[in-house]
PDB file of C-alpha atoms in Angstrom:
ATOM      1  CA  MET L   1      -1.830 -22.701 -27.714  1.00 45.00           C
ATOM      2  CA  LEU L   2       1.091 -24.787 -28.965  1.00 43.00           C
ATOM      3  CA  VAL L   3      -0.825 -25.702 -32.125  1.00 44.00           C
ATOM      4  CA  GLU L   4      -1.707 -22.031 -32.643  1.00 52.00           C
ATOM      5  CA  GLY L   5       1.977 -21.095 -32.476  1.00 48.00           C
ATOM      6  CA  HIS L   6       2.128 -19.556 -28.985  1.00 48.00           C
ATOM      7  CA  PRO L   7       4.685 -21.644 -27.032  1.00 49.00           C
ATOM      8  CA  GLN L   8       5.482 -18.900 -24.508  1.00 57.00           C
ATOM      9  CA  SER L   9       1.787 -18.420 -23.795  1.00 53.00           C
ATOM     10  CA  PHE L  10       1.541 -22.156 -23.129  1.00 49.00           C
ATOM     11  CA  VAL L  11       4.456 -22.046 -20.665  1.00 52.00           C
ATOM     12  CA  ASP L  12       2.930 -19.073 -18.849  1.00 56.00           C
ATOM     13  CA  PHE L  13      -0.487 -20.736 -18.817  1.00 53.00           C
ATOM     14  CA  PHE L  14       0.993 -23.895 -17.287  1.00 50.00           C
ATOM     15  CA  TYR L  15       2.747 -21.858 -14.575  1.00 52.00           C
ATOM     16  CA  LEU L  16      -0.381 -19.910 -13.720  1.00 63.00           C
ATOM     17  CA  THR L  17      -2.689 -22.898 -13.485  1.00 57.00           C
ATOM     18  CA  HIS L  18      -0.502 -25.283 -11.481  1.00 55.00           C
ATOM     19  CA  ASP L  19       0.067 -25.157  -7.758  1.00 52.00           C
ATOM     20  CA  GLN L  20       3.452 -23.646  -6.931  1.00 49.00           C
ATOM     21  CA  ASN L  21       3.271 -24.461  -3.232  1.00 48.00           C
ATOM     22  CA  PRO L  22       5.874 -27.176  -2.491  1.00 41.00           C
ATOM     23  CA  GLU L  23       4.407 -27.844   0.910  1.00 45.00           C
ATOM     24  CA  GLY L  24       1.072 -28.969  -0.511  1.00 47.00           C
ATOM     25  CA  ALA L  25      -2.410 -28.022   0.612  1.00 50.00           C
ATOM     26  CA  PRO L  26      -3.048 -27.371   4.311  1.00 53.00           C
ATOM     27  CA  THR L  27      -4.891 -30.005   6.318  1.00 61.00           C
ATOM     28  CA  ARG L  28      -8.382 -29.498   7.725  1.00 63.00           C
ATOM     29  CA  GLU L  29      -6.844 -29.138  11.174  1.00 68.00           C
ATOM     30  CA  GLU L  30      -4.447 -26.429  10.006  1.00 56.00           C
ATOM     31  CA  LEU L  31      -7.276 -24.493   8.340  1.00 53.00           C
ATOM     32  CA  GLU L  32      -9.505 -24.753  11.405  1.00 64.00           C
ATOM     33  CA  ALA L  33      -6.618 -23.554  13.576  1.00 65.00           C
ATOM     34  CA  HIS L  34      -6.629 -20.341  11.514  1.00 53.00           C
ATOM     35  CA  ASP L  35     -10.434 -19.989  11.675  1.00 60.00           C
ATOM     36  CA  ILE L  36     -10.837 -20.966   8.007  1.00 54.00           C
ATOM     37  CA  ASP L  37     -13.731 -23.186   6.947  1.00 58.00           C
ATOM     38  CA  PRO L  38     -12.155 -26.269   5.278  1.00 55.00           C
ATOM     39  CA  ASP L  39     -15.298 -26.871   3.212  1.00 54.00           C
ATOM     40  CA  THR L  40     -15.181 -23.478   1.500  1.00 48.00           C
ATOM     41  CA  TYR L  41     -11.403 -22.992   1.364  1.00 44.00           C
ATOM     42  CA  VAL L  42      -9.929 -22.350  -2.090  1.00 48.00           C
ATOM     43  CA  PRO L  43      -6.110 -22.618  -2.407  1.00 51.00           C
ATOM     44  CA  GLU L  44      -4.420 -19.366  -3.382  1.00 51.00           C
ATOM     45  CA  ASP L  45      -2.931 -20.808  -6.564  1.00 55.00           C
ATOM     46  CA  GLU L  46      -6.071 -22.597  -7.699  1.00 59.00           C
ATOM     47  CA  VAL L  47      -7.641 -21.002 -10.761  1.00 60.00           C
ATOM     48  CA  PRO L  48     -11.409 -21.490 -11.203  1.00 54.00           C
ATOM     49  CA  LEU L  49     -12.228 -23.559 -14.273  1.00 58.00           C
ATOM     50  CA  GLU L  50     -14.524 -20.870 -15.636  1.00 59.00           C
ATOM     51  CA  SER L  51     -11.588 -18.432 -15.707  1.00 64.00           C
ATOM     52  CA  LEU L  52      -9.185 -20.544 -17.753  1.00 76.00           C
ATOM     53  CA  GLY L  53     -10.493 -19.174 -21.053  1.00 75.00           C
ATOM     54  CA  TYR L  54      -9.966 -15.602 -19.856  1.00 82.00           C
ATOM     55  CA  LEU L  55      -6.374 -16.334 -18.839  1.00 86.00           C
ATOM     56  CA  LYS L  56      -5.636 -18.088 -22.122  1.00 84.00           C
ATOM     57  CA  ALA L  57      -7.089 -15.234 -24.183  1.00 87.00           C
ATOM     58  CA  ASN L  58      -4.954 -12.623 -22.434  1.00 89.00           C
ATOM     59  CA  LEU L  59      -1.772 -14.686 -22.630  1.00 87.00           C
ATOM     60  CA  VAL L  60      -2.298 -15.254 -26.352  1.00 88.00           C
ATOM     61  CA  GLU L  61      -2.985 -11.531 -26.783  1.00 90.00           C
ATOM     62  CA  VAL L  62       0.326 -10.715 -25.080  1.00 90.00           C
ATOM     63  CA  ASP L  63       2.165 -12.930 -27.546  1.00 87.00           C
ATOM     64  CA  SER L  64       0.256 -11.755 -30.616  1.00 89.00           C
ATOM     65  CA  ALA L  65       0.444  -8.062 -29.730  1.00 92.00           C
ATOM     66  CA  ALA L  66       4.182  -8.295 -29.036  1.00 90.00           C
ATOM     67  CA  ARG L  67       4.749  -9.857 -32.463  1.00 89.00           C
ATOM     68  CA  ARG L  68       2.977  -6.994 -34.199  1.00 91.00           C
ATOM     69  CA  GLY L  69       4.711  -4.376 -32.012  1.00 92.00           C
ATOM     70  CA  ASP L  70       1.522  -3.237 -30.279  1.00 94.00           C
ATOM     71  CA  MET L  71       2.950  -2.649 -26.816  1.00 94.00           C
ATOM     72  CA  LYS L  72      -0.153  -0.844 -25.543  1.00 95.00           C
ATOM     73  CA  SER L  73      -2.147  -4.028 -26.098  1.00 95.00           C
ATOM     74  CA  VAL L  74       0.585  -6.044 -24.380  1.00 95.00           C
ATOM     75  CA  TYR L  75       0.380  -3.682 -21.419  1.00 96.00           C
ATOM     76  CA  LEU L  76      -3.407  -3.954 -21.295  1.00 96.00           C
ATOM     77  CA  ALA L  77      -3.361  -7.764 -21.398  1.00 95.00           C
ATOM     78  CA  TYR L  78      -0.794  -7.921 -18.590  1.00 95.00           C
ATOM     79  CA  THR L  79      -2.943  -5.494 -16.592  1.00 96.00           C
ATOM     80  CA  ASN L  80      -5.978  -7.728 -17.113  1.00 95.00           C
ATOM     81  CA  LEU L  81      -4.027 -10.713 -15.782  1.00 93.00           C
ATOM     82  CA  ALA L  82      -2.711  -8.785 -12.800  1.00 94.00           C
ATOM     83  CA  ARG L  83      -6.173  -7.541 -11.856  1.00 94.00           C
ATOM     84  CA  PHE L  84      -7.606 -11.030 -12.237  1.00 91.00           C
ATOM     85  CA  PHE L  85      -5.180 -12.454  -9.692  1.00 89.00           C
ATOM     86  CA  GLU L  86      -5.538  -9.408  -7.453  1.00 91.00           C
ATOM     87  CA  SER L  87      -9.319  -9.890  -7.395  1.00 88.00           C
ATOM     88  CA  ASN L  88      -8.704 -13.493  -6.321  1.00 84.00           C
ATOM     89  CA  SER L  89      -6.327 -12.371  -3.540  1.00 85.00           C
ATOM     90  CA  ASN L  90      -3.340 -13.966  -5.254  1.00 87.00           C
ATOM     91  CA  HIS L  91      -1.188 -10.912  -4.735  1.00 89.00           C
ATOM     92  CA  LYS L  92       2.156 -12.490  -5.621  1.00 89.00           C
ATOM     93  CA  LYS L  93       0.993 -13.404  -9.103  1.00 89.00           C
ATOM     94  CA  ALA L  94      -0.627  -9.983  -9.435  1.00 93.00           C
ATOM     95  CA  ILE L  95       2.746  -8.426  -8.611  1.00 95.00           C
ATOM     96  CA  PHE L  96       4.394 -10.635 -11.245  1.00 91.00           C
ATOM     97  CA  PHE L  97       2.146  -9.166 -13.955  1.00 94.00           C
ATOM     98  CA  TYR L  98       2.250  -5.618 -12.642  1.00 97.00           C
ATOM     99  CA  GLU L  99       6.039  -5.866 -12.890  1.00 96.00           C
ATOM    100  CA  LYS L 100       5.568  -6.880 -16.537  1.00 94.00           C
ATOM    101  CA  CYS L 101       3.385  -3.775 -17.003  1.00 96.00           C
ATOM    102  CA  HIS L 102       6.068  -1.631 -15.390  1.00 97.00           C
ATOM    103  CA  SER L 103       8.757  -3.003 -17.684  1.00 96.00           C
ATOM    104  CA  ILE L 104       6.637  -2.540 -20.825  1.00 96.00           C
ATOM    105  CA  ALA L 105       5.750   1.047 -19.875  1.00 97.00           C
ATOM    106  CA  GLN L 106       9.403   1.906 -19.286  1.00 96.00           C
ATOM    107  CA  GLN L 107      10.460   0.393 -22.610  1.00 93.00           C
ATOM    108  CA  ALA L 108       7.711   2.268 -24.450  1.00 93.00           C
ATOM    109  CA  ARG L 109       8.385   5.482 -22.486  1.00 94.00           C
ATOM    110  CA  ASP L 110       4.714   5.530 -21.608  1.00 96.00           C
ATOM    111  CA  ILE L 111       4.552   7.907 -18.652  1.00 97.00           C
ATOM    112  CA  HIS L 112       0.884   7.200 -17.889  1.00 97.00           C
ATOM    113  CA  GLY L 113       1.483   3.463 -17.987  1.00 97.00           C
ATOM    114  CA  GLU L 114       4.501   3.809 -15.720  1.00 98.00           C
ATOM    115  CA  LEU L 115       2.534   5.948 -13.267  1.00 98.00           C
ATOM    116  CA  GLU L 116      -0.248   3.364 -13.160  1.00 98.00           C
ATOM    117  CA  ALA L 117       2.188   0.461 -12.792  1.00 98.00           C
ATOM    118  CA  ASN L 118       3.993   2.083  -9.864  1.00 98.00           C
ATOM    119  CA  LEU L 119       0.660   2.800  -8.183  1.00 98.00           C
ATOM    120  CA  ASN L 120      -0.527  -0.779  -8.679  1.00 98.00           C
ATOM    121  CA  LEU L 121       2.759  -2.258  -7.458  1.00 98.00           C
ATOM    122  CA  GLY L 122       2.652  -0.065  -4.377  1.00 98.00           C
ATOM    123  CA  VAL L 123      -0.862  -1.206  -3.502  1.00 97.00           C
ATOM    124  CA  ALA L 124      -0.049  -4.850  -4.262  1.00 96.00           C
ATOM    125  CA  HIS L 125       2.948  -4.778  -1.920  1.00 97.00           C
ATOM    126  CA  GLU L 126       0.753  -3.211   0.745  1.00 96.00           C
ATOM    127  CA  ASN L 127      -1.532  -6.228   0.372  1.00 93.00           C
ATOM    128  CA  ILE L 128       1.308  -8.617   1.207  1.00 93.00           C
ATOM    129  CA  ARG L 129       2.497  -6.319   4.020  1.00 94.00           C
ATOM    130  CA  ASP L 130       5.792  -5.487   2.335  1.00 96.00           C
ATOM    131  CA  ILE L 131       5.699  -1.870   3.432  1.00 97.00           C
ATOM    132  CA  ALA L 132       9.263  -1.013   2.415  1.00 97.00           C
ATOM    133  CA  LYS L 133       8.592  -1.945  -1.226  1.00 97.00           C
ATOM    134  CA  ALA L 134       5.167  -0.312  -1.138  1.00 98.00           C
ATOM    135  CA  ILE L 135       6.820   2.930  -0.061  1.00 98.00           C
ATOM    136  CA  MET L 136       9.419   2.589  -2.824  1.00 98.00           C
ATOM    137  CA  PHE L 137       6.779   2.306  -5.552  1.00 98.00           C
ATOM    138  CA  HIS L 138       4.526   5.042  -4.158  1.00 98.00           C
ATOM    139  CA  GLU L 139       7.516   7.378  -3.853  1.00 98.00           C
ATOM    140  CA  ARG L 140       8.462   6.610  -7.455  1.00 98.00           C
ATOM    141  CA  HIS L 141       4.838   7.301  -8.452  1.00 98.00           C
ATOM    142  CA  LEU L 142       5.090  10.708  -6.778  1.00 98.00           C
ATOM    143  CA  GLU L 143       8.477  11.424  -8.356  1.00 98.00           C
ATOM    144  CA  LEU L 144       7.209  10.682 -11.866  1.00 98.00           C
ATOM    145  CA  ALA L 145       3.996  12.656 -11.327  1.00 98.00           C
ATOM    146  CA  THR L 146       5.975  15.642 -10.029  1.00 98.00           C
ATOM    147  CA  GLU L 147       8.359  15.563 -12.992  1.00 97.00           C
ATOM    148  CA  ALA L 148       5.401  15.413 -15.390  1.00 97.00           C
ATOM    149  CA  HIS L 149       3.414  18.071 -13.463  1.00 97.00           C
ATOM    150  CA  ILE L 150       0.312  15.865 -13.255  1.00 98.00           C
ATOM    151  CA  ASP L 151      -1.544  17.183 -10.212  1.00 97.00           C
ATOM    152  CA  ALA L 152      -4.121  14.390  -9.911  1.00 97.00           C
ATOM    153  CA  GLU L 153      -1.366  11.748  -9.860  1.00 98.00           C
ATOM    154  CA  MET L 154       0.598  13.736  -7.281  1.00 98.00           C
ATOM    155  CA  VAL L 155      -2.455  13.801  -5.020  1.00 98.00           C
ATOM    156  CA  SER L 156      -3.021  10.067  -5.535  1.00 98.00           C
ATOM    157  CA  ALA L 157       0.601   9.232  -4.732  1.00 98.00           C
ATOM    158  CA  ASN L 158       0.605  11.382  -1.605  1.00 98.00           C
ATOM    159  CA  ARG L 159      -2.625   9.820  -0.343  1.00 98.00           C
ATOM    160  CA  ASN L 160      -1.079   6.385  -0.645  1.00 98.00           C
ATOM    161  CA  LEU L 161       2.130   7.583   0.991  1.00 98.00           C
ATOM    162  CA  VAL L 162       0.111   8.837   3.970  1.00 98.00           C
ATOM    163  CA  LYS L 163      -1.144   5.274   4.512  1.00 98.00           C
ATOM    164  CA  VAL L 164       2.167   3.476   4.075  1.00 98.00           C
ATOM    165  CA  TYR L 165       4.188   5.954   6.116  1.00 98.00           C
ATOM    166  CA  GLN L 166       1.654   5.535   8.923  1.00 98.00           C
ATOM    167  CA  ARG L 167       1.911   1.745   8.738  1.00 98.00           C
ATOM    168  CA  GLN L 168       5.701   1.979   8.736  1.00 98.00           C
ATOM    169  CA  ALA L 169       5.645   4.272  11.771  1.00 98.00           C
ATOM    170  CA  GLU L 170       3.272   1.982  13.652  1.00 98.00           C
ATOM    171  CA  GLU L 171       5.481  -1.036  12.986  1.00 97.00           C
ATOM    172  CA  GLN L 172       8.555   0.885  14.156  1.00 98.00           C
ATOM    173  CA  GLU L 173       6.735   2.085  17.245  1.00 96.00           C
ATOM    174  CA  HIS L 174       5.550  -1.448  18.040  1.00 96.00           C
ATOM    175  CA  ALA L 175       9.157  -2.643  17.749  1.00 97.00           C
ATOM    176  CA  GLY L 176      10.249   0.036  20.230  1.00 96.00           C
ATOM    177  CA  ASN L 177      12.069   2.179  17.660  1.00 97.00           C
ATOM    178  CA  ILE L 178      10.445   5.463  18.662  1.00 97.00           C
ATOM    179  CA  ASP L 179      12.950   7.785  16.978  1.00 97.00           C
ATOM    180  CA  ALA L 180      12.451   6.059  13.625  1.00 98.00           C
ATOM    181  CA  SER L 181       8.670   6.176  14.051  1.00 98.00           C
ATOM    182  CA  ILE L 182       8.821   9.926  14.596  1.00 98.00           C
ATOM    183  CA  GLU L 183      10.665  10.325  11.292  1.00 98.00           C
ATOM    184  CA  SER L 184       8.019   8.220   9.523  1.00 98.00           C
ATOM    185  CA  TYR L 185       5.189  10.221  11.100  1.00 98.00           C
ATOM    186  CA  HIS L 186       6.888  13.396   9.849  1.00 98.00           C
ATOM    187  CA  ARG L 187       6.876  11.939   6.331  1.00 98.00           C
ATOM    188  CA  MET L 188       3.219  11.041   6.812  1.00 98.00           C
ATOM    189  CA  MET L 189       2.516  14.638   7.823  1.00 98.00           C
ATOM    190  CA  LYS L 190       4.349  16.015   4.788  1.00 98.00           C
ATOM    191  CA  ALA L 191       2.370  13.762   2.440  1.00 98.00           C
ATOM    192  CA  ALA L 192      -0.899  14.706   4.157  1.00 98.00           C
ATOM    193  CA  LYS L 193      -0.111  18.400   3.718  1.00 98.00           C
ATOM    194  CA  ALA L 194       0.690  17.828   0.045  1.00 98.00           C
ATOM    195  CA  CYS L 195      -2.718  16.261  -0.632  1.00 97.00           C
ATOM    196  CA  HIS L 196      -4.555  18.677   1.707  1.00 96.00           C
ATOM    197  CA  ASP L 197      -5.750  15.930   4.065  1.00 98.00           C
ATOM    198  CA  LEU L 198      -6.306  17.837   7.315  1.00 98.00           C
ATOM    199  CA  PRO L 199      -7.525  14.877   9.435  1.00 97.00           C
ATOM    200  CA  GLU L 200      -4.451  12.786   8.568  1.00 98.00           C
ATOM    201  CA  GLN L 201      -2.215  15.793   9.068  1.00 98.00           C
ATOM    202  CA  GLY L 202      -3.700  16.185  12.508  1.00 98.00           C
ATOM    203  CA  LEU L 203      -3.293  12.496  13.305  1.00 98.00           C
ATOM    204  CA  ALA L 204       0.381  12.642  12.357  1.00 98.00           C
ATOM    205  CA  ASN L 205       0.881  15.581  14.739  1.00 98.00           C
ATOM    206  CA  TYR L 206      -0.880  13.686  17.520  1.00 98.00           C
ATOM    207  CA  ARG L 207       1.197  10.539  16.988  1.00 98.00           C
ATOM    208  CA  ILE L 208       4.432  12.549  16.995  1.00 98.00           C
ATOM    209  CA  GLY L 209       3.385  14.238  20.202  1.00 98.00           C
ATOM    210  CA  MET L 210       2.578  10.900  21.839  1.00 98.00           C
ATOM    211  CA  ALA L 211       5.923   9.514  20.671  1.00 98.00           C
ATOM    212  CA  TYR L 212       7.779  12.390  22.306  1.00 98.00           C
ATOM    213  CA  GLN L 213       5.843  11.718  25.490  1.00 97.00           C
ATOM    214  CA  LYS L 214       7.090   8.119  25.368  1.00 96.00           C
ATOM    215  CA  LEU L 215      10.595   9.574  25.150  1.00 97.00           C
ATOM    216  CA  ASP L 216       9.872  11.685  28.259  1.00 97.00           C
ATOM    217  CA  ASN L 217      10.067  14.889  26.280  1.00 97.00           C
ATOM    218  CA  PRO L 218       6.768  16.689  27.047  1.00 97.00           C
ATOM    219  CA  SER L 219       8.168  20.079  25.999  1.00 97.00           C
ATOM    220  CA  LYS L 220       8.711  18.789  22.459  1.00 97.00           C
ATOM    221  CA  ALA L 221       5.299  17.105  22.445  1.00 97.00           C
ATOM    222  CA  LEU L 222       3.377  20.297  23.286  1.00 97.00           C
ATOM    223  CA  GLY L 223       3.686  21.909  19.879  1.00 97.00           C
ATOM    224  CA  PHE L 224       2.437  18.834  18.050  1.00 98.00           C
ATOM    225  CA  HIS L 225      -0.532  18.339  20.352  1.00 98.00           C
ATOM    226  CA  GLY L 226      -1.346  22.034  20.013  1.00 97.00           C
ATOM    227  CA  GLU L 227      -1.323  21.746  16.221  1.00 97.00           C
ATOM    228  CA  TYR L 228      -3.519  18.653  16.457  1.00 98.00           C
ATOM    229  CA  LEU L 229      -6.009  20.583  18.579  1.00 97.00           C
ATOM    230  CA  GLN L 230      -6.197  23.416  16.051  1.00 97.00           C
ATOM    231  CA  LEU L 231      -6.679  21.036  13.114  1.00 98.00           C
ATOM    232  CA  CYS L 232      -9.423  19.190  14.986  1.00 97.00           C
ATOM    233  CA  LYS L 233     -11.242  22.486  15.531  1.00 97.00           C
ATOM    234  CA  VAL L 234     -10.997  23.295  11.824  1.00 97.00           C
ATOM    235  CA  CYS L 235     -12.347  19.831  10.934  1.00 96.00           C
ATOM    236  CA  GLY L 236     -15.070  19.897  13.597  1.00 96.00           C
ATOM    237  CA  ASP L 237     -13.623  16.767  15.206  1.00 97.00           C
ATOM    238  CA  ARG L 238     -14.917  16.990  18.790  1.00 96.00           C
ATOM    239  CA  THR L 239     -13.517  13.582  19.749  1.00 96.00           C
ATOM    240  CA  GLY L 240     -10.104  14.603  18.451  1.00 97.00           C
ATOM    241  CA  GLU L 241     -10.310  17.875  20.381  1.00 96.00           C
ATOM    242  CA  GLY L 242     -10.885  15.864  23.542  1.00 96.00           C
ATOM    243  CA  SER L 243      -7.875  13.643  22.860  1.00 96.00           C
ATOM    244  CA  ALA L 244      -5.709  16.687  22.145  1.00 97.00           C
ATOM    245  CA  CYS L 245      -6.757  18.401  25.366  1.00 97.00           C
ATOM    246  CA  CYS L 246      -6.043  15.271  27.414  1.00 96.00           C
ATOM    247  CA  ALA L 247      -2.612  14.961  25.820  1.00 97.00           C
ATOM    248  CA  LEU L 248      -1.847  18.627  26.438  1.00 97.00           C
ATOM    249  CA  ALA L 249      -2.989  18.337  30.048  1.00 97.00           C
ATOM    250  CA  GLN L 250      -0.691  15.342  30.566  1.00 96.00           C
ATOM    251  CA  CYS L 251       2.264  17.226  29.083  1.00 97.00           C
ATOM    252  CA  TYR L 252       1.718  20.229  31.352  1.00 96.00           C
ATOM    253  CA  GLN L 253       1.297  17.922  34.336  1.00 96.00           C
ATOM    254  CA  ASP L 254       4.643  16.297  33.489  1.00 96.00           C
ATOM    255  CA  LEU L 255       6.137  19.798  33.348  1.00 96.00           C
ATOM    256  CA  ASP L 256       4.653  20.592  36.787  1.00 95.00           C
ATOM    257  CA  ASP L 257       2.415  23.298  35.341  1.00 96.00           C
ATOM    258  CA  VAL L 258      -0.758  22.334  37.177  1.00 94.00           C
ATOM    259  CA  THR L 259      -2.671  25.489  36.204  1.00 93.00           C
ATOM    260  CA  GLN L 260      -2.288  24.849  32.480  1.00 93.00           C
ATOM    261  CA  ALA L 261      -3.017  21.153  32.937  1.00 94.00           C
ATOM    262  CA  ILE L 262      -6.326  21.946  34.666  1.00 94.00           C
ATOM    263  CA  SER L 263      -7.254  24.505  31.988  1.00 94.00           C
ATOM    264  CA  TYR L 264      -7.127  21.810  29.280  1.00 92.00           C
ATOM    265  CA  LEU L 265      -9.044  19.334  31.397  1.00 90.00           C
ATOM    266  CA  GLU L 266     -11.831  21.892  31.838  1.00 79.00           C
TER     267      GLU L 266
END
């Protein structure tokens, strides 16, 4: 690459193909402790030999395309690199290249490229369990899609927001922050409504109802469990109907309304 006049490509190639882990490779004992077979383990930063040509070709294409002002080809080459590392579960390097895509799309005012980059960054941050950043990118995806009136992208963004809002709520609930989890479940419900996902809309109602029960507020929980029951009936979810009825019965029991509690148990 140096001989061909691509010094930056060479630097990037060196970075991508050399181990960046200062702690070194894990020992056999450490791998076995995490239920990983030491004989088949491949370090995250290790690039298979058969893939080196592919990486080199895309890095050279980035450099060449940038010199001739072909930013769409630069974007495509960066996307190829990001997807390569994503397919090898090296999500941090995938994020590095998706960020490059994002920057290129913004500079070129390429709305479709920016939409795709925000989507990919959101998913990539989900993969490393950075839910706050995943939410940020999926919300930006939705914002851009809404401004551009692109319905399919709005649906896609909302579907992803349903997932990340749910994960955020579950983490908050696990940490004992029930009030915050209720807010996140409400956002989940809003996103589910926006993409017409009745099962997830119902689940959000159920989780909110259960959260209010944890806060000893059965009166507030009733409405959400009732909505969950109705959505389950629409979806033909018999298991969900049973869960809704049990939750409603518990709420009425907590409110000392034995007659209503029995009616839902029947």
